[in-house]
Every structure is written in structure tokens, then in C-alpha cells.
């Protein structure tokens, strides 16, 4: 973990849960976080499916646990059937929005250019974007990880990005939901490289140093402490394990 920014542990609930599940999960999290009090030195956020944001918001509005969305559109409003505006997300109380998750890059053919436009919209709406990058297994095996990740960061990074409105999540595609994780050495190299790319893009000042770099992909209570102790790892983006309060809290505790 770096000495700089306050760590962020964000839960990506993906397309899981019905109304009652979301309400129960958020309520349990709120209680456990209140019990933990100031011993929890990191920031926590959850990103439920979009229709469940008001449900989660009603529970978490007076809790330190922030909430966000898993995607947004590039435009403020208009004829975009099925899409969700970043301004609506902000209006609902969201602080964060994930953009460029590999499941969207792959399943919805999202390019880094589009991710950049979505992050731009998120920032204009007052949200913090969590921009996801990461290589496929083929790219990893070909030794292309650093080049791929660098390209995705450069292309996805919007104008005006800063430590206050940008979080970058490194999520190797092959580690997501697979139980596999890169070695400590791999994560160290990738995060150091992302920090250097940010320094080149944002300048070497507070912004590049202050942008939180999350690791994501099969983070569990059993590996969280090792992963979160790595230099330039400022938190985690957690999928499956964020659906269980005790697992999510155990990961958050490892981040502090
Ligand atoms: P996982 O998902 O923790 O279930 O691997 C992480 C993510 O996709 O953000």
C-alpha cells in the first residue's frame, strides 16, 4: 500500500440481487461499519445495479459507506434508450461510477475512447470515475501487459482528470471471477507503471501521486492483506466477495 491517498475498497455487485437483497446487504454493511467505527481507516463504496441505487441510497444516506453505479452514458440526457445519465446518478446521491469495466469493454464493445467520454461526463456531473484497465490472458502470456495497460490508461484518461475525480482500477481480465491472481511482483510492476503513466499525463504533482490505484480480480479475505500491502495499491475493486458483508469487511480491514 502507498503512504499517500486514503485507500478505497469498492464493491462491484454486477448484475446480482433483487430489491430485498440489496436492502439487506446495504443495511448489514451499514451496521458493521458503524460497529467498526474509526478503526476502519479506508473509504468504502458499493456499486449496485442501477435500478437498485435508490434502494441502497435510502439505507446508506447517513452512513460513511458511499455508493455508485457500474456504468453511465456520455450524454447528459436525450434519446438513448436503456442508458443512464451521470447527472441522474449524481442526483440519486452517487459519488462514484465505474467506467470501462472489462465486462463492458468485451460484452458491449466499449473502446477506450468511449470510456474516456463516459469518464468526462461523470466528472462534469460531479462524480468520481473508477476507470478500469487490464490485459487479457493472451496479452498476459505474450508479455504485453504493461504496453496494453499503458495504452488503456492513456486513451481512457479524460481531460481534467485529477486526484479528486479519478480512481484507476487495474483488473487483469483473466483474474476476474476466476480465483486466479497475478503474482505480487506482477501487480507491483503494473501499478508502478500506471503511476508513471499518470505522472506523465497529469504532471508529477499531487494529482498523479494522489489518484488511487485499485487492484481488482479475485480479491478475497485470504489474499487481501498481501495484495493491499503492495506499493501503489491504494485499495481494491471487489466483485464476488463484495456480496458477502463479512468478506467485504475483512478485505476493507486488510486495507487499513
Ligand atoms: P471478482 O470481480 O472480485 O469477482 O473477481 C472483480 C471485478 O470484476 O470488479
PDB file of C-alpha atoms and ligand atoms in Angstrom:
ATOM      1  CA  UNK A   1       0.000   0.000   0.000  1.00  0.00           C
ATOM      2  CA  UNK A   2       1.295   3.504  -0.668  1.00  0.00           C
ATOM      3  CA  UNK A   3       1.629   6.067   2.111  1.00  0.00           C
ATOM      4  CA  UNK A   4      -0.352   8.600   0.126  1.00  0.00           C
ATOM      5  CA  UNK A   5      -4.056   8.508  -0.549  1.00  0.00           C
ATOM      6  CA  UNK A   6      -6.675   7.052   1.785  1.00  0.00           C
ATOM      7  CA  UNK A   7      -7.446   3.562   0.485  1.00  0.00           C
ATOM      8  CA  UNK A   8     -10.753   2.863  -1.223  1.00  0.00           C
ATOM      9  CA  UNK A   9     -12.424  -0.528  -1.180  1.00  0.00           C
ATOM     10  CA  UNK A  10     -15.268  -0.573  -3.687  1.00  0.00           C
ATOM     11  CA  UNK A  11     -17.764  -3.387  -4.195  1.00  0.00           C
ATOM     12  CA  UNK A  12     -18.992  -4.097  -7.693  1.00  0.00           C
ATOM     13  CA  UNK A  13     -22.231  -6.009  -7.221  1.00  0.00           C
ATOM     14  CA  UNK A  14     -22.549  -6.540 -11.004  1.00  0.00           C
ATOM     15  CA  UNK A  15     -25.966  -7.931 -12.082  1.00  0.00           C
ATOM     16  CA  UNK A  16     -26.743  -9.576  -8.754  1.00  0.00           C
ATOM     17  CA  UNK A  17     -29.546  -9.251  -6.271  1.00  0.00           C
ATOM     18  CA  UNK A  18     -33.166  -8.196  -6.100  1.00  0.00           C
ATOM     19  CA  UNK A  19     -34.568  -5.281  -4.120  1.00  0.00           C
ATOM     20  CA  UNK A  20     -34.698  -7.115  -0.789  1.00  0.00           C
ATOM     21  CA  UNK A  21     -31.171  -8.494  -1.221  1.00  0.00           C
ATOM     22  CA  UNK A  22     -29.751  -5.020  -1.902  1.00  0.00           C
ATOM     23  CA  UNK A  23     -31.587  -3.539   1.046  1.00  0.00           C
ATOM     24  CA  UNK A  24     -30.398  -6.307   3.373  1.00  0.00           C
ATOM     25  CA  UNK A  25     -26.792  -6.163   2.147  1.00  0.00           C
ATOM     26  CA  UNK A  26     -26.605  -2.369   2.468  1.00  0.00           C
ATOM     27  CA  UNK A  27     -28.234  -2.453   5.919  1.00  0.00           C
ATOM     28  CA  UNK A  28     -25.865  -5.140   7.196  1.00  0.00           C
ATOM     29  CA  UNK A  29     -22.886  -3.220   5.840  1.00  0.00           C
ATOM     30  CA  UNK A  30     -24.055  -0.011   7.464  1.00  0.00           C
ATOM     31  CA  UNK A  31     -24.375  -1.718  10.865  1.00  0.00           C
ATOM     32  CA  UNK A  32     -20.991  -3.451  10.642  1.00  0.00           C
ATOM     33  CA  UNK A  33     -19.251  -0.242   9.535  1.00  0.00           C
ATOM     34  CA  UNK A  34     -20.853   1.684  12.418  1.00  0.00           C
ATOM     35  CA  UNK A  35     -19.606  -1.002  14.821  1.00  0.00           C
ATOM     36  CA  UNK A  36     -16.092  -0.821  13.359  1.00  0.00           C
ATOM     37  CA  UNK A  37     -16.149   2.990  13.733  1.00  0.00           C
ATOM     38  CA  UNK A  38     -12.821   4.780  13.362  1.00  0.00           C
ATOM     39  CA  UNK A  39     -10.869   1.512  13.292  1.00  0.00           C
ATOM     40  CA  UNK A  40     -11.784   1.314   9.605  1.00  0.00           C
ATOM     41  CA  UNK A  41      -9.239   3.637   8.062  1.00  0.00           C
ATOM     42  CA  UNK A  42     -10.327   3.227   4.461  1.00  0.00           C
ATOM     43  CA  UNK A  43     -13.184   4.534   2.397  1.00  0.00           C
ATOM     44  CA  UNK A  44     -15.898   2.069   1.397  1.00  0.00           C
ATOM     45  CA  UNK A  45     -18.243   2.198  -1.564  1.00  0.00           C
ATOM     46  CA  UNK A  46     -20.730  -0.165  -3.183  1.00  0.00           C
ATOM     47  CA  UNK A  47     -21.936  -0.138  -6.776  1.00  0.00           C
ATOM     48  CA  UNK A  48     -25.287  -1.935  -7.112  1.00  0.00           C
ATOM     49  CA  UNK A  49     -27.207  -2.463 -10.351  1.00  0.00           C
ATOM     50  CA  UNK A  50     -28.617   0.933 -11.460  1.00  0.00           C
ATOM     51  CA  UNK A  51     -32.301   0.328 -10.573  1.00  0.00           C
ATOM     52  CA  UNK A  52     -31.247  -0.568  -7.026  1.00  0.00           C
ATOM     53  CA  UNK A  53     -29.301   2.655  -6.434  1.00  0.00           C
ATOM     54  CA  UNK A  54     -32.246   4.451  -4.746  1.00  0.00           C
ATOM     55  CA  UNK A  55     -32.851   1.373  -2.556  1.00  0.00           C
ATOM     56  CA  UNK A  56     -29.218   1.353  -1.424  1.00  0.00           C
ATOM     57  CA  UNK A  57     -29.181   5.149  -1.173  1.00  0.00           C
ATOM     58  CA  UNK A  58     -32.159   5.109   1.209  1.00  0.00           C
ATOM     59  CA  UNK A  59     -30.201   2.819   3.528  1.00  0.00           C
ATOM     60  CA  UNK A  60     -26.752   4.414   3.238  1.00  0.00           C
ATOM     61  CA  UNK A  61     -27.589   8.140   3.100  1.00  0.00           C
ATOM     62  CA  UNK A  62     -26.472   8.646   6.737  1.00  0.00           C
ATOM     63  CA  UNK A  63     -23.605   6.138   6.629  1.00  0.00           C
ATOM     64  CA  UNK A  64     -19.928   6.702   5.703  1.00  0.00           C
ATOM     65  CA  UNK A  65     -20.335   3.989   3.048  1.00  0.00           C
ATOM     66  CA  UNK A  66     -20.541   5.697  -0.338  1.00  0.00           C
ATOM     67  CA  UNK A  67     -22.369   4.281  -3.327  1.00  0.00           C
ATOM     68  CA  UNK A  68     -22.045   4.460  -7.064  1.00  0.00           C
ATOM     69  CA  UNK A  69     -23.008   2.935 -10.394  1.00  0.00           C
ATOM     70  CA  UNK A  70     -21.430   0.421 -12.743  1.00  0.00           C
ATOM     71  CA  UNK A  71     -21.688   2.468 -15.926  1.00  0.00           C
ATOM     72  CA  UNK A  72     -23.029   5.744 -17.348  1.00  0.00           C
ATOM     73  CA  UNK A  73     -23.707   7.320 -20.737  1.00  0.00           C
ATOM     74  CA  UNK A  74     -21.602  10.051 -22.313  1.00  0.00           C
ATOM     75  CA  UNK A  75     -24.516  12.480 -22.713  1.00  0.00           C
ATOM     76  CA  UNK A  76     -26.456  14.388 -20.088  1.00  0.00           C
ATOM     77  CA  UNK A  77     -29.896  13.463 -21.494  1.00  0.00           C
ATOM     78  CA  UNK A  78     -31.698  12.563 -24.689  1.00  0.00           C
ATOM     79  CA  UNK A  79     -32.772   9.697 -26.909  1.00  0.00           C
ATOM     80  CA  UNK A  80     -30.567   6.933 -25.502  1.00  0.00           C
ATOM     81  CA  UNK A  81     -32.890   4.044 -24.722  1.00  0.00           C
ATOM     82  CA  UNK A  82     -31.774   1.956 -21.777  1.00  0.00           C
ATOM     83  CA  UNK A  83     -28.844   4.178 -20.839  1.00  0.00           C
ATOM     84  CA  UNK A  84     -28.316   6.099 -17.609  1.00  0.00           C
ATOM     85  CA  UNK A  85     -27.072   9.663 -17.332  1.00  0.00           C
ATOM     86  CA  UNK A  86     -24.204  10.511 -14.971  1.00  0.00           C
ATOM     87  CA  UNK A  87     -26.251  13.538 -13.904  1.00  0.00           C
ATOM     88  CA  UNK A  88     -29.118  11.261 -12.805  1.00  0.00           C
ATOM     89  CA  UNK A  89     -26.615   9.139 -10.850  1.00  0.00           C
ATOM     90  CA  UNK A  90     -25.318  12.258  -9.106  1.00  0.00           C
ATOM     91  CA  UNK A  91     -28.900  13.344  -8.406  1.00  0.00           C
ATOM     92  CA  UNK A  92     -29.541   9.967  -6.750  1.00  0.00           C
ATOM     93  CA  UNK A  93     -26.611  10.543  -4.396  1.00  0.00           C
ATOM     94  CA  UNK A  94     -23.924   8.522  -6.162  1.00  0.00           C
ATOM     95  CA  UNK A  95     -20.317   9.570  -5.605  1.00  0.00           C
ATOM     96  CA  UNK A  96     -18.715   7.049  -7.930  1.00  0.00           C
ATOM     97  CA  UNK A  97     -19.258   5.432 -11.291  1.00  0.00           C
ATOM     98  CA  UNK A  98     -17.261   2.531 -12.702  1.00  0.00           C
ATOM     99  CA  UNK A  99     -16.407   3.036 -16.377  1.00  0.00           C
ATOM    100  CA  UNK A 100     -14.600   0.717 -18.760  1.00  0.00           C
ATOM    101  CA  UNK A 101     -15.016  -2.474 -16.753  1.00  0.00           C
ATOM    102  CA  UNK A 102     -13.707  -5.325 -18.908  1.00  0.00           C
ATOM    103  CA  UNK A 103     -17.165  -6.915 -18.943  1.00  0.00           C
ATOM    104  CA  UNK A 104     -18.416  -3.752 -20.671  1.00  0.00           C
ATOM    105  CA  UNK A 105     -15.349  -3.438 -22.890  1.00  0.00           C
ATOM    106  CA  UNK A 106     -15.878  -7.063 -24.008  1.00  0.00           C
ATOM    107  CA  UNK A 107     -19.642  -7.593 -23.913  1.00  0.00           C
ATOM    108  CA  UNK A 108     -20.577  -4.138 -25.216  1.00  0.00           C
ATOM    109  CA  UNK A 109     -17.534  -3.489 -27.412  1.00  0.00           C
ATOM    110  CA  UNK A 110     -16.599  -0.392 -25.447  1.00  0.00           C
ATOM    111  CA  UNK A 111     -13.419   1.297 -26.665  1.00  0.00           C
ATOM    112  CA  UNK A 112     -11.073   3.364 -24.528  1.00  0.00           C
ATOM    113  CA  UNK A 113     -12.275   6.412 -26.483  1.00  0.00           C
ATOM    114  CA  UNK A 114     -15.825   5.725 -25.295  1.00  0.00           C
ATOM    115  CA  UNK A 115     -14.606   5.088 -21.748  1.00  0.00           C
ATOM    116  CA  UNK A 116     -12.830   8.457 -21.887  1.00  0.00           C
ATOM    117  CA  UNK A 117     -16.087  10.166 -22.935  1.00  0.00           C
ATOM    118  CA  UNK A 118     -18.003   8.418 -20.155  1.00  0.00           C
ATOM    119  CA  UNK A 119     -15.419   9.494 -17.558  1.00  0.00           C
ATOM    120  CA  UNK A 120     -15.610  13.043 -18.938  1.00  0.00           C
ATOM    121  CA  UNK A 121     -19.393  13.016 -18.453  1.00  0.00           C
ATOM    122  CA  UNK A 122     -19.004  11.551 -14.962  1.00  0.00           C
ATOM    123  CA  UNK A 123     -16.619  14.339 -13.955  1.00  0.00           C
ATOM    124  CA  UNK A 124     -18.867  17.029 -15.447  1.00  0.00           C
ATOM    125  CA  UNK A 125     -21.724  15.613 -13.360  1.00  0.00           C
ATOM    126  CA  UNK A 126     -19.603  15.809 -10.218  1.00  0.00           C
ATOM    127  CA  UNK A 127     -18.896  12.081  -9.904  1.00  0.00           C
ATOM    128  CA  UNK A 128     -15.588  10.317  -9.375  1.00  0.00           C
ATOM    129  CA  UNK A 129     -14.901   7.816 -12.135  1.00  0.00           C
ATOM    130  CA  UNK A 130     -13.351   4.432 -11.423  1.00  0.00           C
ATOM    131  CA  UNK A 131     -11.652   3.754 -14.755  1.00  0.00           C
ATOM    132  CA  UNK A 132     -10.882   0.051 -15.250  1.00  0.00           C
ATOM    133  CA  UNK A 133      -7.986  -1.295 -17.288  1.00  0.00           C
ATOM    134  CA  UNK A 134      -6.443  -4.732 -17.642  1.00  0.00           C
ATOM    135  CA  UNK A 135      -4.985  -7.233 -20.060  1.00  0.00           C
ATOM    136  CA  UNK A 136      -6.494 -10.473 -21.360  1.00  0.00           C
ATOM    137  CA  UNK A 137      -4.890 -13.841 -20.689  1.00  0.00           C
ATOM    138  CA  UNK A 138      -3.441 -13.923 -24.224  1.00  0.00           C
ATOM    139  CA  UNK A 139      -1.871 -10.492 -23.725  1.00  0.00           C
ATOM    140  CA  UNK A 140      -0.526 -11.554 -20.318  1.00  0.00           C
ATOM    141  CA  UNK A 141       1.007 -14.716 -21.766  1.00  0.00           C
ATOM    142  CA  UNK A 142       2.519 -12.736 -24.638  1.00  0.00           C
ATOM    143  CA  UNK A 143       4.210 -10.391 -22.143  1.00  0.00           C
ATOM    144  CA  UNK A 144       2.135  -7.435 -23.357  1.00  0.00           C
ATOM    145  CA  UNK A 145       0.621  -6.450 -20.023  1.00  0.00           C
ATOM    146  CA  UNK A 146       2.482  -3.176 -19.440  1.00  0.00           C
ATOM    147  CA  UNK A 147       2.017  -1.968 -23.011  1.00  0.00           C
ATOM    148  CA  UNK A 148      -1.698  -2.836 -23.009  1.00  0.00           C
ATOM    149  CA  UNK A 149      -2.389  -1.256 -19.663  1.00  0.00           C
ATOM    150  CA  UNK A 150      -0.413   1.863 -20.575  1.00  0.00           C
ATOM    151  CA  UNK A 151      -2.405   2.270 -23.768  1.00  0.00           C
ATOM    152  CA  UNK A 152      -5.719   1.821 -21.994  1.00  0.00           C
ATOM    153  CA  UNK A 153      -4.800   4.329 -19.277  1.00  0.00           C
ATOM    154  CA  UNK A 154      -3.559   6.935 -21.774  1.00  0.00           C
ATOM    155  CA  UNK A 155      -6.603   6.591 -24.022  1.00  0.00           C
ATOM    156  CA  UNK A 156      -9.216   6.330 -21.245  1.00  0.00           C
ATOM    157  CA  UNK A 157      -7.932   9.213 -19.132  1.00  0.00           C
ATOM    158  CA  UNK A 158     -10.159  12.246 -19.622  1.00  0.00           C
ATOM    159  CA  UNK A 159      -9.073  15.894 -19.809  1.00  0.00           C
ATOM    160  CA  UNK A 160      -9.170  17.485 -16.363  1.00  0.00           C
ATOM    161  CA  UNK A 161      -8.680  14.192 -14.525  1.00  0.00           C
ATOM    162  CA  UNK A 162      -7.320  14.745 -11.024  1.00  0.00           C
ATOM    163  CA  UNK A 163      -6.804  13.016  -7.700  1.00  0.00           C
ATOM    164  CA  UNK A 164     -10.272  14.135  -6.640  1.00  0.00           C
ATOM    165  CA  UNK A 165     -12.274  12.861  -9.609  1.00  0.00           C
ATOM    166  CA  UNK A 166     -10.311   9.843 -10.829  1.00  0.00           C
ATOM    167  CA  UNK A 167      -9.623   6.362  -9.495  1.00  0.00           C
ATOM    168  CA  UNK A 168      -7.900   3.770 -11.700  1.00  0.00           C
ATOM    169  CA  UNK A 169      -8.581   0.055 -11.202  1.00  0.00           C
ATOM    170  CA  UNK A 170      -6.147  -2.497 -12.607  1.00  0.00           C
ATOM    171  CA  UNK A 171      -8.128  -5.667 -13.228  1.00  0.00           C
ATOM    172  CA  UNK A 172      -6.497  -8.399 -15.309  1.00  0.00           C
ATOM    173  CA  UNK A 173      -9.375  -9.869 -17.338  1.00  0.00           C
ATOM    174  CA  UNK A 174      -8.192 -13.400 -16.568  1.00  0.00           C
ATOM    175  CA  UNK A 175      -8.247 -12.767 -12.817  1.00  0.00           C
ATOM    176  CA  UNK A 176     -11.860 -11.594 -12.672  1.00  0.00           C
ATOM    177  CA  UNK A 177     -14.132 -14.188 -11.093  1.00  0.00           C
ATOM    178  CA  UNK A 178     -11.576 -16.936 -11.774  1.00  0.00           C
ATOM    179  CA  UNK A 179      -9.906 -17.340  -8.400  1.00  0.00           C
ATOM    180  CA  UNK A 180      -6.582 -16.584 -10.133  1.00  0.00           C
ATOM    181  CA  UNK A 181      -4.464 -13.570  -9.263  1.00  0.00           C
ATOM    182  CA  UNK A 182      -1.209 -12.192 -10.659  1.00  0.00           C
ATOM    183  CA  UNK A 183       1.920 -12.536  -8.555  1.00  0.00           C
ATOM    184  CA  UNK A 184       2.855  -9.799  -6.111  1.00  0.00           C
ATOM    185  CA  UNK A 185       5.697  -8.948  -8.462  1.00  0.00           C
ATOM    186  CA  UNK A 186       3.317  -8.600 -11.420  1.00  0.00           C
ATOM    187  CA  UNK A 187       0.975  -6.292  -9.510  1.00  0.00           C
ATOM    188  CA  UNK A 188       3.922  -4.223  -8.215  1.00  0.00           C
ATOM    189  CA  UNK A 189       5.216  -3.681 -11.758  1.00  0.00           C
ATOM    190  CA  UNK A 190       1.839  -2.829 -13.263  1.00  0.00           C
ATOM    191  CA  UNK A 191       0.872  -0.384 -10.514  1.00  0.00           C
ATOM    192  CA  UNK A 192       4.271   1.345 -10.624  1.00  0.00           C
ATOM    193  CA  UNK A 193       3.876   1.641 -14.381  1.00  0.00           C
ATOM    194  CA  UNK A 194       0.368   3.096 -14.101  1.00  0.00           C
ATOM    195  CA  UNK A 195       1.696   5.627 -11.558  1.00  0.00           C
ATOM    196  CA  UNK A 196       4.422   6.626 -14.038  1.00  0.00           C
ATOM    197  CA  UNK A 197       1.899   6.935 -16.880  1.00  0.00           C
ATOM    198  CA  UNK A 198      -0.272   9.129 -14.654  1.00  0.00           C
ATOM    199  CA  UNK A 199       2.743  11.287 -13.797  1.00  0.00           C
ATOM    200  CA  UNK A 200       3.430  11.783 -17.497  1.00  0.00           C
ATOM    201  CA  UNK A 201      -0.219  12.574 -18.221  1.00  0.00           C
ATOM    202  CA  UNK A 202      -1.129  14.671 -15.177  1.00  0.00           C
ATOM    203  CA  UNK A 203       2.248  16.067 -14.137  1.00  0.00           C
ATOM    204  CA  UNK A 204       4.380  14.856 -11.274  1.00  0.00           C
ATOM    205  CA  UNK A 205       2.479  16.836  -8.626  1.00  0.00           C
ATOM    206  CA  UNK A 206      -0.218  15.901  -6.177  1.00  0.00           C
ATOM    207  CA  UNK A 207      -2.650  14.646  -8.780  1.00  0.00           C
ATOM    208  CA  UNK A 208      -0.604  11.787 -10.170  1.00  0.00           C
ATOM    209  CA  UNK A 209       0.508  10.774  -6.681  1.00  0.00           C
ATOM    210  CA  UNK A 210      -2.969  11.143  -5.230  1.00  0.00           C
ATOM    211  CA  UNK A 211      -5.006   9.164  -7.767  1.00  0.00           C
ATOM    212  CA  UNK A 212      -5.989   5.936  -6.049  1.00  0.00           C
ATOM    213  CA  UNK A 213      -4.894   2.815  -7.891  1.00  0.00           C
ATOM    214  CA  UNK A 214      -7.086  -0.156  -7.025  1.00  0.00           C
ATOM    215  CA  UNK A 215      -6.335  -3.768  -7.761  1.00  0.00           C
ATOM    216  CA  UNK A 216      -9.303  -5.935  -8.795  1.00  0.00           C
ATOM    217  CA  UNK A 217      -9.732  -9.571  -9.764  1.00  0.00           C
ATOM    218  CA  UNK A 218     -10.466 -12.389  -7.286  1.00  0.00           C
ATOM    219  CA  UNK A 219      -9.703 -10.298  -4.199  1.00  0.00           C
ATOM    220  CA  UNK A 220     -10.802 -12.351  -1.189  1.00  0.00           C
ATOM    221  CA  UNK A 221     -10.269 -12.170   2.584  1.00  0.00           C
ATOM    222  CA  UNK A 222      -7.466 -14.736   2.197  1.00  0.00           C
ATOM    223  CA  UNK A 223      -5.339 -12.745  -0.268  1.00  0.00           C
ATOM    224  CA  UNK A 224      -6.373  -9.146   0.536  1.00  0.00           C
ATOM    225  CA  UNK A 225      -3.639  -8.399   3.072  1.00  0.00           C
ATOM    226  CA  UNK A 226      -0.860  -9.478   0.692  1.00  0.00           C
ATOM    227  CA  UNK A 227      -2.309  -7.599  -2.278  1.00  0.00           C
ATOM    228  CA  UNK A 228      -3.127  -4.444  -0.331  1.00  0.00           C
ATOM    229  CA  UNK A 229       0.388  -4.302   1.133  1.00  0.00           C
ATOM    230  CA  UNK A 230       1.892  -3.803  -2.338  1.00  0.00           C
ATOM    231  CA  UNK A 231       3.350  -0.385  -3.178  1.00  0.00           C
ATOM    232  CA  UNK A 232       0.955   1.801  -5.148  1.00  0.00           C
ATOM    233  CA  UNK A 233      -2.037  -0.394  -4.350  1.00  0.00           C
ATOM    234  CA  UNK A 234      -4.461   2.065  -2.751  1.00  0.00           C
ATOM    235  CA  UNK A 235      -7.411  -0.249  -2.345  1.00  0.00           C
ATOM    236  CA  UNK A 236      -9.420  -2.870  -4.167  1.00  0.00           C
ATOM    237  CA  UNK A 237     -12.316  -3.269  -6.560  1.00  0.00           C
ATOM    238  CA  UNK A 238     -14.150  -6.333  -5.334  1.00  0.00           C
ATOM    239  CA  UNK A 239     -16.731  -8.345  -7.258  1.00  0.00           C
ATOM    240  CA  UNK A 240     -17.927 -11.679  -5.840  1.00  0.00           C
ATOM    241  CA  UNK A 241     -16.616 -11.123  -2.312  1.00  0.00           C
ATOM    242  CA  UNK A 242     -18.481  -7.806  -2.027  1.00  0.00           C
ATOM    243  CA  UNK A 243     -21.782  -9.707  -1.953  1.00  0.00           C
ATOM    244  CA  UNK A 244     -20.932 -11.112   1.482  1.00  0.00           C
ATOM    245  CA  UNK A 245     -20.701  -8.478   4.200  1.00  0.00           C
ATOM    246  CA  UNK A 246     -18.172 -10.346   6.309  1.00  0.00           C
ATOM    247  CA  UNK A 247     -15.868 -10.970   3.338  1.00  0.00           C
ATOM    248  CA  UNK A 248     -16.136  -7.366   2.158  1.00  0.00           C
ATOM    249  CA  UNK A 249     -15.395  -6.088   5.670  1.00  0.00           C
ATOM    250  CA  UNK A 250     -12.459  -8.465   6.044  1.00  0.00           C
ATOM    251  CA  UNK A 251     -10.993  -7.061   2.815  1.00  0.00           C
ATOM    252  CA  UNK A 252     -11.614  -3.484   3.997  1.00  0.00           C
ATOM    253  CA  UNK A 253      -9.908  -4.247   7.301  1.00  0.00           C
ATOM    254  CA  UNK A 254      -6.868  -5.528   5.406  1.00  0.00           C
ATOM    255  CA  UNK A 255      -6.731  -2.201   3.547  1.00  0.00           C
ATOM    256  CA  UNK A 256      -6.374  -0.118   6.706  1.00  0.00           C
TER     257      UNK A 256
HETATM  258  P1  LIG B   1     -14.137 -10.520  -8.774  1.00  0.00           P
HETATM  259  O1  LIG B   1     -14.570  -9.309  -9.739  1.00  0.00           O
HETATM  260  O2  LIG B   1     -13.718  -9.919  -7.469  1.00  0.00           O
HETATM  261  O3  LIG B   1     -15.396 -11.353  -8.641  1.00  0.00           O
HETATM  262  O4  LIG B   1     -13.043 -11.234  -9.452  1.00  0.00           O
HETATM  263  C1  LIG B   1     -13.863  -8.107  -9.729  1.00  0.00           C
HETATM  264  C2  LIG B   1     -14.461  -7.138 -10.721  1.00  0.00           C
HETATM  265  O5  LIG B   1     -14.894  -7.568 -11.793  1.00  0.00           O
HETATM  266  O6  LIG B   1     -14.512  -5.924 -10.482  1.00  0.00           O
END
